[in-house]
XYZ file of C-alpha atoms in Angstrom:
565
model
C -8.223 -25.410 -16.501
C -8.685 -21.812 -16.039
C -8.545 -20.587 -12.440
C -12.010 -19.699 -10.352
C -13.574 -16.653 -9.289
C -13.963 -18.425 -5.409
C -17.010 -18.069 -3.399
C -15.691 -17.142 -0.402
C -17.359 -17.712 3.178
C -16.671 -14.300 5.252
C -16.893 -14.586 8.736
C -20.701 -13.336 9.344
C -21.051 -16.272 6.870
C -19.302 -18.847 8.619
C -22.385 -20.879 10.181
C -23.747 -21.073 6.927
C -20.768 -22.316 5.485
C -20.304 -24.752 8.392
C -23.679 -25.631 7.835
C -22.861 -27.123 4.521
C -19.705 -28.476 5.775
C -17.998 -26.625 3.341
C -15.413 -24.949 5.538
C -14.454 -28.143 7.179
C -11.709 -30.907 6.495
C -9.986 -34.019 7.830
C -6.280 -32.784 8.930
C -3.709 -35.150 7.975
C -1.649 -37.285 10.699
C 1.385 -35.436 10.715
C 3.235 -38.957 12.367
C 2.695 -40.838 8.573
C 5.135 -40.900 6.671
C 4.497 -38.297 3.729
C 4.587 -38.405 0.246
C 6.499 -36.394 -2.463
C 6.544 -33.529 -2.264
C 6.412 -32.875 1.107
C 8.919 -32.535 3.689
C 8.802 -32.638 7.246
C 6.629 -30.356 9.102
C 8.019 -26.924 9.743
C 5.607 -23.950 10.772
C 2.062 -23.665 11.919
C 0.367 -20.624 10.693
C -3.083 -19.719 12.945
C -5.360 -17.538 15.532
C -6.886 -15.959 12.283
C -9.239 -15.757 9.605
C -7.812 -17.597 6.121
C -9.233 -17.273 3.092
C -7.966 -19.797 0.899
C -9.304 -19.156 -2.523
C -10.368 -22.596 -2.814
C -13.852 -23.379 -3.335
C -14.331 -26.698 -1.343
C -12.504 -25.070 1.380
C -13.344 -21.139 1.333
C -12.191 -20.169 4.827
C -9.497 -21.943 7.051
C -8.204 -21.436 10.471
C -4.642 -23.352 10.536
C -2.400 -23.896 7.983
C 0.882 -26.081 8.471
C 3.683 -25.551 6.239
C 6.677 -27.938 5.336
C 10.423 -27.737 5.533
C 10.171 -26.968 1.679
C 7.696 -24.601 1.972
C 4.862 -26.432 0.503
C 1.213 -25.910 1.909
C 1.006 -29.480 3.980
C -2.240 -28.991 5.265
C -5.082 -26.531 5.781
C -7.633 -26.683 8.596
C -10.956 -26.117 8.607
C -12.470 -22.835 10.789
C -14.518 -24.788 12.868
C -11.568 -27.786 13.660
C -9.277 -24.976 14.513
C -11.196 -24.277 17.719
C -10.371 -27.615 19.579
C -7.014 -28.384 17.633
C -4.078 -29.672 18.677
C -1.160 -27.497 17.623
C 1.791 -29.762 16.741
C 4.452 -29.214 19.334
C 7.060 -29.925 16.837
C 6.459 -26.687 14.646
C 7.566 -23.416 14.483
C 4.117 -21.817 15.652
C 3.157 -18.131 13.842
C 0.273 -16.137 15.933
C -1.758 -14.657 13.056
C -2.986 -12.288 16.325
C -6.690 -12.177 14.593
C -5.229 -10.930 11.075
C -6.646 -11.968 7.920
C -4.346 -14.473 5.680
C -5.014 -14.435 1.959
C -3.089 -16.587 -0.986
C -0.021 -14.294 -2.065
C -1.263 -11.249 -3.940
C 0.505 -10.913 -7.499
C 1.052 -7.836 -9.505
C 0.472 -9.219 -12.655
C 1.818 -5.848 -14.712
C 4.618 -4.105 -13.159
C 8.643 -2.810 -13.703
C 10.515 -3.764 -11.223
C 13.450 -1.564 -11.944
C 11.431 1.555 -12.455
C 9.698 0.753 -8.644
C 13.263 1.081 -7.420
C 14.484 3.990 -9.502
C 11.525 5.948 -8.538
C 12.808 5.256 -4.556
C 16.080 6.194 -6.008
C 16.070 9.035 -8.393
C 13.516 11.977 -8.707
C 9.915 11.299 -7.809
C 7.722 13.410 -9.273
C 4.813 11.546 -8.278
C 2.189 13.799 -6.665
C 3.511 17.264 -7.904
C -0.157 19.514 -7.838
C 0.682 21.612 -11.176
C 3.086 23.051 -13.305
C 4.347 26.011 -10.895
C 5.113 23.210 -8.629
C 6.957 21.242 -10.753
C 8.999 24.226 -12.095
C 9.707 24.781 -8.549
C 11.260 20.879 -7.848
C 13.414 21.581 -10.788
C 14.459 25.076 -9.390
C 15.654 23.299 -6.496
C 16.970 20.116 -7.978
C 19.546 22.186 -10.226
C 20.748 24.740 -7.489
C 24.331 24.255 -6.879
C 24.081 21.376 -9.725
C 27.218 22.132 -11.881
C 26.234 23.653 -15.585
C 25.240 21.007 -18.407
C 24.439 17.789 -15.818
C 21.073 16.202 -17.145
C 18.499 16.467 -14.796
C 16.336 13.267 -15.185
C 12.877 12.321 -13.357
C 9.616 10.864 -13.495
C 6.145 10.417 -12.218
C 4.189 13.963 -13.334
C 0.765 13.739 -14.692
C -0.841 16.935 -15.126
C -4.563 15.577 -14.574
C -6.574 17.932 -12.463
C -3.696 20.401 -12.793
C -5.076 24.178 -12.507
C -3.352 24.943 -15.672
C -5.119 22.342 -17.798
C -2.443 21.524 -20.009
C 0.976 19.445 -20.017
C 4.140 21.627 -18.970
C 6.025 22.546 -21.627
C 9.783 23.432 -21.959
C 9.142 26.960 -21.935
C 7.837 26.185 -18.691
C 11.211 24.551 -17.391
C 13.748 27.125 -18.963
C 13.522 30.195 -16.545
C 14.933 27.886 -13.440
C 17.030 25.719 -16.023
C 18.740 27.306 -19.051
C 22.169 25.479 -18.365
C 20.476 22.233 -17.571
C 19.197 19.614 -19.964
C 15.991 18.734 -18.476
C 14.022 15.283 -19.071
C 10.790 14.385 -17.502
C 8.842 11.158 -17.881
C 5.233 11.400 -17.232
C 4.056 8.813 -14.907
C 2.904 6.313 -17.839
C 6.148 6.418 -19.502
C 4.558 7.390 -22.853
C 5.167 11.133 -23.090
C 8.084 13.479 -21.170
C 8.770 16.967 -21.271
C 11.805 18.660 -21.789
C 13.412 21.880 -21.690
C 15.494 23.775 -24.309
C 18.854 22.762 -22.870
C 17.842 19.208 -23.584
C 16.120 19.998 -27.123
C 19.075 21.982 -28.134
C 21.766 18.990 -26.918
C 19.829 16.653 -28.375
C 19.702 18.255 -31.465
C 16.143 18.221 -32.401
C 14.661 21.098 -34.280
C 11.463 22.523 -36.378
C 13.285 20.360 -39.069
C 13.295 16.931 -36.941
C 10.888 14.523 -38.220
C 8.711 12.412 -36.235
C 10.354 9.139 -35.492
C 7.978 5.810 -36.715
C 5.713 5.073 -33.915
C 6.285 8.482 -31.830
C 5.589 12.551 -32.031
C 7.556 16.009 -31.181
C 4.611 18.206 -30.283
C 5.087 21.616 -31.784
C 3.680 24.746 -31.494
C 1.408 26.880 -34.790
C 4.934 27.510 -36.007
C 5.995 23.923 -35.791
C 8.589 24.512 -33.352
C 8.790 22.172 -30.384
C 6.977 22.713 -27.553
C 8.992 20.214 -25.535
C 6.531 17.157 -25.117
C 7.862 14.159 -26.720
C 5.308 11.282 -27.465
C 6.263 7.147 -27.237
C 9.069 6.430 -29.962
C 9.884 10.321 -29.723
C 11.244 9.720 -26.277
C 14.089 7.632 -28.030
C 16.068 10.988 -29.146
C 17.038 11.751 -25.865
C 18.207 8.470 -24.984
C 22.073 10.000 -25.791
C 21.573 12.731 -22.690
C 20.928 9.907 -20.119
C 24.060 7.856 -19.103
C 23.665 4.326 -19.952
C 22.853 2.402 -16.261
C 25.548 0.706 -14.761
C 25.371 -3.327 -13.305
C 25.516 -1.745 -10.121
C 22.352 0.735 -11.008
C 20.749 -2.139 -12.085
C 21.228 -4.048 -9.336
C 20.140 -1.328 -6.676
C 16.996 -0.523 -9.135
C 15.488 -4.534 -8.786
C 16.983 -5.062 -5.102
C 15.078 -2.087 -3.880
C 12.081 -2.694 -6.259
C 11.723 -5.742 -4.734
C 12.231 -4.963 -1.318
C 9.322 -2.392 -1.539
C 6.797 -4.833 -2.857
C 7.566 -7.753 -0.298
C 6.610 -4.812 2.294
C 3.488 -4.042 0.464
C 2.619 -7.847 0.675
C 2.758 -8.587 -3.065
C 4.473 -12.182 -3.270
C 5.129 -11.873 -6.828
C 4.935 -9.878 -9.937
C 4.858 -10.092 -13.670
C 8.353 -8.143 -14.722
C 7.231 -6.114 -17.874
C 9.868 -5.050 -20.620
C 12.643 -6.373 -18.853
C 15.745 -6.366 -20.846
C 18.291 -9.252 -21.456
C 20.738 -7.683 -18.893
C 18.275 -7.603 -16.079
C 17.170 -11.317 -16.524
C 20.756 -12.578 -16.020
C 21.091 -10.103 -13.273
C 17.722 -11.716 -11.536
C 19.324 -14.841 -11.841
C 22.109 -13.936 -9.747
C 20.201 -12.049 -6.688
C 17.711 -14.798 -6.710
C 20.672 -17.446 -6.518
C 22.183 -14.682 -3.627
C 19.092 -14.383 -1.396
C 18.496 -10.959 -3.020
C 15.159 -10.837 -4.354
C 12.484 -11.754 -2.025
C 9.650 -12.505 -4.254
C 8.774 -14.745 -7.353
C 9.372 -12.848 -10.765
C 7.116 -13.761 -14.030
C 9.094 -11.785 -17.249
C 8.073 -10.614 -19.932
C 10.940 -10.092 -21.858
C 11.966 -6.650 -24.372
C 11.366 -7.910 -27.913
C 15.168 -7.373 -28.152
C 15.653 -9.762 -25.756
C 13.413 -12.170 -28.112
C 15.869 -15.411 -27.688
C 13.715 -16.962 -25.333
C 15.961 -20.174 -24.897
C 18.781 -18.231 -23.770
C 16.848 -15.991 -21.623
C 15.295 -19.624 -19.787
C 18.609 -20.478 -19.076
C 18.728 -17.532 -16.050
C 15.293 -18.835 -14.961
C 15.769 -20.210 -11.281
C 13.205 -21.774 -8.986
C 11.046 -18.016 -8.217
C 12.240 -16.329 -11.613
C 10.658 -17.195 -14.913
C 11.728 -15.971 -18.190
C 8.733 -17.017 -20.376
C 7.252 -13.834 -22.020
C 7.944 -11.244 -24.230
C 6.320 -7.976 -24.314
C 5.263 -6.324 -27.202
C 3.314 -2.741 -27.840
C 0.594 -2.202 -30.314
C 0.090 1.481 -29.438
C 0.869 4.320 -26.565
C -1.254 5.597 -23.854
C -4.600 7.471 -23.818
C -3.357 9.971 -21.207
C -0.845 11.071 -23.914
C -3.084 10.339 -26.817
C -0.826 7.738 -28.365
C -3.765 5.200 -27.501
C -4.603 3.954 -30.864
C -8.306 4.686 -31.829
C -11.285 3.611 -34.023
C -12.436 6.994 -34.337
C -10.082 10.054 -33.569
C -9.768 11.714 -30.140
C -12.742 13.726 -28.822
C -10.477 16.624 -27.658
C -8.414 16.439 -30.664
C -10.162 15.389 -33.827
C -6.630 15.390 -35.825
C -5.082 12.799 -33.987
C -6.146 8.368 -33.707
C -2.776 7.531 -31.504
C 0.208 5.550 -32.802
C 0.995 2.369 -33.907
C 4.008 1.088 -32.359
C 3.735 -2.739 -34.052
C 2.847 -3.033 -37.904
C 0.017 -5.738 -38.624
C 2.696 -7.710 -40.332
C 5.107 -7.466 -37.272
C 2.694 -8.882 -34.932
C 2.001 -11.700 -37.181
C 5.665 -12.539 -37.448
C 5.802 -12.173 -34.014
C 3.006 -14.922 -33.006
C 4.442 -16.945 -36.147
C 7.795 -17.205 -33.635
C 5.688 -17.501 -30.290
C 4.014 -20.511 -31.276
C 6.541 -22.346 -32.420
C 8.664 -21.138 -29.417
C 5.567 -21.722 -27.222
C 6.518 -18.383 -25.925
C 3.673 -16.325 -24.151
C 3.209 -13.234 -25.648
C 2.114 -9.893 -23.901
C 0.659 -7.755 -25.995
C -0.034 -4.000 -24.529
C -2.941 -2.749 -26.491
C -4.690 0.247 -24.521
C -7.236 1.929 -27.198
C -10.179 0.184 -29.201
C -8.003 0.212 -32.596
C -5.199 -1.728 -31.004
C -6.861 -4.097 -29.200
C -9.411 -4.261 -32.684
C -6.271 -5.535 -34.300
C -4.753 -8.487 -32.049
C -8.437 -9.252 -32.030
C -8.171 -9.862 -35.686
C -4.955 -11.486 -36.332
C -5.696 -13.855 -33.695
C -8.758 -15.048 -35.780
C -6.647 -14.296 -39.438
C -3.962 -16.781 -37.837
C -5.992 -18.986 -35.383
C -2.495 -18.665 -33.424
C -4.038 -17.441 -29.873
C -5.716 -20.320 -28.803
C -3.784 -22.589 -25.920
C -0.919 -20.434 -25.520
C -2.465 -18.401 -22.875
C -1.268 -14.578 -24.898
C -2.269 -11.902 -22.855
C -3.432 -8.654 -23.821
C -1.937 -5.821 -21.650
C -4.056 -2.885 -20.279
C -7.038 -3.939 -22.852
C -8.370 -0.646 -21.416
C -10.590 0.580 -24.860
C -12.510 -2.226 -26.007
C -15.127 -1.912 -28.379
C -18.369 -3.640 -26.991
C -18.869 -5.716 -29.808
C -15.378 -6.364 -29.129
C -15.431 -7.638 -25.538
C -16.301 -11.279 -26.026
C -14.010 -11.938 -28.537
C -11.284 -12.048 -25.545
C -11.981 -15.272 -24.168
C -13.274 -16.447 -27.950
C -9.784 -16.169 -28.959
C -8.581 -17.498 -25.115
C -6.906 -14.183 -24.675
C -5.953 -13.218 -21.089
C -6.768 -9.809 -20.369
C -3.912 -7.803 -18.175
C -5.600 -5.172 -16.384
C -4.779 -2.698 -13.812
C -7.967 -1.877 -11.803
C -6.313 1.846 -10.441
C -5.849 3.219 -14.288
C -9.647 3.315 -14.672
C -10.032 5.347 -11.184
C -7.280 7.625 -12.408
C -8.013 8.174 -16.225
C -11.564 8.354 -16.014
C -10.836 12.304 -15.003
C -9.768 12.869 -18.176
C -11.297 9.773 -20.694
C -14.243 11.898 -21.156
C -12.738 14.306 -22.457
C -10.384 11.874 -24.771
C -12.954 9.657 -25.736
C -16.085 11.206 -25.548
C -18.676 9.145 -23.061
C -20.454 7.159 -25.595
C -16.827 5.418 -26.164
C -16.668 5.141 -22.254
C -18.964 1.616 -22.387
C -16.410 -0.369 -23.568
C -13.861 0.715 -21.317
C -12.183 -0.929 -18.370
C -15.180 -3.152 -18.741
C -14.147 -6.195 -16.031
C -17.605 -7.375 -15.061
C -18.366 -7.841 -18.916
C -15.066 -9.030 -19.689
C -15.525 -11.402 -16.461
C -19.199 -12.392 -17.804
C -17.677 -13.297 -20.583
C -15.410 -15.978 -19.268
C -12.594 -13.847 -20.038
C -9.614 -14.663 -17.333
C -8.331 -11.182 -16.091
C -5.085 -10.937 -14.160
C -4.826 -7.868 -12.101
C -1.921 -5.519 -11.671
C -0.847 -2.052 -11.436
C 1.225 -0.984 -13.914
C 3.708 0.255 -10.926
C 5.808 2.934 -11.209
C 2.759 4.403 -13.568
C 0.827 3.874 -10.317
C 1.935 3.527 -6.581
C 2.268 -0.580 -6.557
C -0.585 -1.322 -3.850
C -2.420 -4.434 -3.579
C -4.768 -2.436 -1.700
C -5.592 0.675 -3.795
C -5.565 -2.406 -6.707
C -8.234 -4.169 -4.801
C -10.249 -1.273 -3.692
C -10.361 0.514 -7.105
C -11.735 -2.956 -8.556
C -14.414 -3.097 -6.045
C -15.171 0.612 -5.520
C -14.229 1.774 -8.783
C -14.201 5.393 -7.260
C -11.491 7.447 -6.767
C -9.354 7.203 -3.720
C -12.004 10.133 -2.052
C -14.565 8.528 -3.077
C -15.454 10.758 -6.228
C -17.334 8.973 -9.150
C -17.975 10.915 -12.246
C -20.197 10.765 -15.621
C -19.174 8.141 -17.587
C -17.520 5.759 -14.927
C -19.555 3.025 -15.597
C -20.049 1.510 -11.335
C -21.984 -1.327 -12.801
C -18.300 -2.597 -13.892
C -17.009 -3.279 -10.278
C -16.571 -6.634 -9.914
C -17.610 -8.565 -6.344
C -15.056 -9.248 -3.868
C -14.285 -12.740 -4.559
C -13.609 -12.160 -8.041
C -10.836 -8.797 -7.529
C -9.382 -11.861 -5.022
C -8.995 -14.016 -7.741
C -7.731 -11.353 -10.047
C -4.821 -10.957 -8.066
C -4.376 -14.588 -7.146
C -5.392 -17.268 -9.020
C -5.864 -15.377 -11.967
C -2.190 -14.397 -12.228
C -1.168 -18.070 -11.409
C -2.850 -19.400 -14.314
C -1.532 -16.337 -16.628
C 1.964 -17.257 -15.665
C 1.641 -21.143 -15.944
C 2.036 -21.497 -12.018
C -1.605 -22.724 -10.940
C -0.480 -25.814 -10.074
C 1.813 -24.554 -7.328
C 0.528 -21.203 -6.718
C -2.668 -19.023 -6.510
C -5.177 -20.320 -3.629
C -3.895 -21.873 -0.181
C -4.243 -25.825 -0.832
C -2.548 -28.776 0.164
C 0.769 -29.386 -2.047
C 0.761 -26.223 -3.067
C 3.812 -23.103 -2.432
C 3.196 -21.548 1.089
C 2.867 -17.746 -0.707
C 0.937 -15.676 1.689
C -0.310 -12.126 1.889
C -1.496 -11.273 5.641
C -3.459 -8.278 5.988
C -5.177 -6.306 9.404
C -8.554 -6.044 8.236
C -10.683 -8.369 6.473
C -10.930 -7.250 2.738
C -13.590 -9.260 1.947
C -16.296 -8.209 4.520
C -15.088 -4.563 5.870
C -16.763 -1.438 3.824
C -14.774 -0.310 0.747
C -13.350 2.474 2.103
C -11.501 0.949 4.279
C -9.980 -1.076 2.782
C -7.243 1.582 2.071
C -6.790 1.876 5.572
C -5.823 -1.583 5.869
C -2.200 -2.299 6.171
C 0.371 -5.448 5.515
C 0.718 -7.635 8.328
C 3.110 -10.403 6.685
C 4.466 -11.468 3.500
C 5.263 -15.207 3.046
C 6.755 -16.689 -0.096
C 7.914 -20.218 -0.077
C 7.233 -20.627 3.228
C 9.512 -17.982 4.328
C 8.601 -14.770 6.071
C 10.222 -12.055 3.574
C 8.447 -8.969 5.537
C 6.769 -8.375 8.713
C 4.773 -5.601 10.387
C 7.363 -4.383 13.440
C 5.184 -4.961 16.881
């Protein structure tokens, strides 16, 4: 059964929904004895607005939680009035917040949210003078030859126009090797230090799957494109257990304070699923964990084995192409602002094959990233060439380019599309320009995709982008920038309605992680994973829904985070 876009019943709707009795239900006696797989009443959750994602039951006003931290019953609005509180429970004063099911990120890195809190942040930096200028002052009294390594630039709406080069970075760091990540992890700059220790020259071919930018002379300029990035690899010390450890502690810490309750662990190697293992076992990692493993990691029975009862080792992630921003998006018809290049292809046609050949028998879920019209053009096709795709829930990451005649094919093939609602409010300053507008219909197309039947789980792609449920929300709704900005070519009519960007990050990710039987909308039986906000995102005028802010964070029943009074 594929999960539901709910109908919900907002508050200036509630007499209507009352009306219909559809917001109504008969509590349980608490006294009965209780069934599997309940236990004994433990905490009363009320004195707000809950919207549970179910359909028969849109909006709630109590919900009681057991000593497992199962939902053991949800109370209608109107019941909640003249209710009798158990005296027996723990009692939690919602204090007029809104409760939601637990958002999921269902596309994230946990380690790289907690090495961006740990290491350089280059997130925000306004242009290349100012990012020269971090540099200048990360390598002051730095000893000579330490590699200086960081992430997060993007140089859209930079006054320069251009991505920094290493020629850029050498006046403030000749005796430092310099590496950079830009903020989709598809393309960093270097300096000459780095280029020069790395031993890359006019000589150095292009690696399969990647590109050295060079200059008319074929030098290079310092920009290294997808498999590229791989030659510096022997400048940046190997991470230690404890790194590791301090990366996905801190990563998770940050999202149970944003109020995601869970999130789909992209590219995660086989180190950090035995590591998950143990914090989860330790009380370490306060939120559930979906992976998708590195294809190196590929042994999918061994990697089960570290599963636990919130970590699930099920996935494996795969890459079909880069990322437009970088133009290693792999397109149909060559990029608009440079007619030389069509991307890079990461996985061969043949690979892929072999690849779904081993899923399916595994019944491993595969998560494919495919961001431009070409790639996605070709999962598209061997799905139908191998008639592989269908029942085993694959999920196509980003699917950000689609050709038109492309879009239904999706749910035809009962592909999940992976989608991270703030990449079209940040790339759609420079897709234009990429793509060309005409090629701007098919892209970040939700409501068709939705139309379509196609299930799309919603996530953020975090550290690419800052990890909010609420920017993730908004920019599905909205579609605008965060100022409100919407330019030529942004397609609004692709917003999607608030009831279905709830489901994208609910019940959507449940079912696209084989959890929607325990997890996704607040019902009876189900895990207690809630997401308590201040302001009601279903009712309250886009724009403010980024000044909402996380009340509570509840997974398993347990408060993991909580708003200080």
């Amino acid at each position: 059964m594929r999960p539901y876009a709910s109908r919900l019943c907002a508050p200036l709707l509630l007499l209507a929904c009352l009306m219909i009795k559809a917001c109504g239900n008969s509590p349980v006696d608490t006294e009965k004895a209780l069934p599997e797989p309940f236990g004994d009443l433990s905490t009363v959750y009320h004195g707000g607005a809950i919207y549970t994602g179910n359909p028969d039951q849109p909006v709630a006003g109590i919900v009681m939680v057991d000593t497992r931290g199962r939902i053991l019953d949800v109370v209608g609005y109107l019941e909640a009035e003249t209710y009798d509180l158990p005296a027996s429970a723990e009692r939690i004063d919602l204090g007029g917040a809104f409760m939601f099911p637990g958002f999921v990120d269902s596309h994230a890195h946990l380690s790289g949210i907690g090495e961006r809190e740990l290491s350089l942040d280059l997130a925000g930096t306004a242009s290349i003078a100012e990012l020269v200028t971090r540099i200048g002052a990360e390598v002051q009294n730095m000893p000579a030859g330490r590699v200086v390594v960081g992430r997060g630039w993007i140089e859209t709406g930079w006054p320069e126009g251009r991505m920094p080069k290493a020629a850029d970075l050498d006046a403030v760091s000749p005796d430092h090797p310099v590496i950079l990540a830009r903020a989709d992890g598809h393309a960093m700059v270097v300096n000459s230090a780095a280029l020069e220790a790395s031993g890359i020259t006019a000589e150095t071919a292009d690696p399969d799957g990647g590109r050295i930018e060079r200059d008319g002379e074929g030098n290079a300029t310092g920009i290294l494109i997808d498999a590229a990035m791989g030659l510096m690899a022997p400048l940046i010390a190997k991470p230690t257990e404890a790194d590791l450890i301090a990366k996905l502690t801190t990563g998770a810490q940050v999202y149970a304070q944003r109020g995601w309750t869970g999130l789909h662990n992209m590219s995660v190697s086989a180190a950090e699923a035995r590591l998950m293992e143990r914090l989860d076992l330790e009380g370490r990692l306060p939120i559930r964990v979906h992976n998708g493993l590195d294809p190196q990691a590929f042994d999918i029975a061994a990697a089960r084995a570290h599963g636990t009862d919130t970590v699930t080792n099920r996935a494996v992630k795969l890459y079909m192409d880069g990322a437009l921003g970088s133009r290693g998006a792999q397109l149909i018809a060559p990029y608009a602002d440079r007619p030389g290049e069509r991307g890079l292809s990461l996985t061969s046609d043949a690979e892929l094959r072999d690849y779904m050949d081993s899923a399916a028998e595994a019944n491993v879920q595969l998560a494919i990233h495919a961001i431009g019209d070409l790639a996605n053009r070709r999962v598209l096709e061997a799905c139908e060439e191998t008639g592989l795709c269908e029942g085993h829930r694959w999920r196509i990451e980003h699917a950000q380019i689609i050709a038109p005649q492309d879009l239904s094919r999706l749910s035809a093939n009962d592909l999940i599309a992976s989608m991270q609602p703030s990449h079209a409010i940040g790339d759609l300053f420079f897709a234009p320009d990429r793509l060309g507008l005409d090629r701007l219909e098919g892209a970040y197309a939700w409501a068709d995709l939705l139309a379509e039947g196609t299930v799309i789980a919603g996530g953020s792609d975090a550290p690419v982008e800052v990890g909010s449920p609420l920017i993730e929300f908004y920019a599905a709704v909205a579609r605008t920038s965060l100022d409100g900005f919407q330019g030529a070519g942004w397609h609004p009519e692709q917003a999607v309605m608030r009831e279905d960007a709830l489901a994208m990050f609910t019940s959507a990710p449940a079912f696209a992680s084989f959890q929607e039987d325990d997890l996704g909308t607040i019902e009876v039986g189900k895990w207690a994973d809630f997401t308590v906000f201040d302001r009601d995102l279903i009712t309250i005028p886009a724009e403010e829904i980024l000044e909402a802010e996380t009340v509570m964070t509840v997974v398993a029943g347990d408060i993991v985070w909580q708003r200080a009074e």
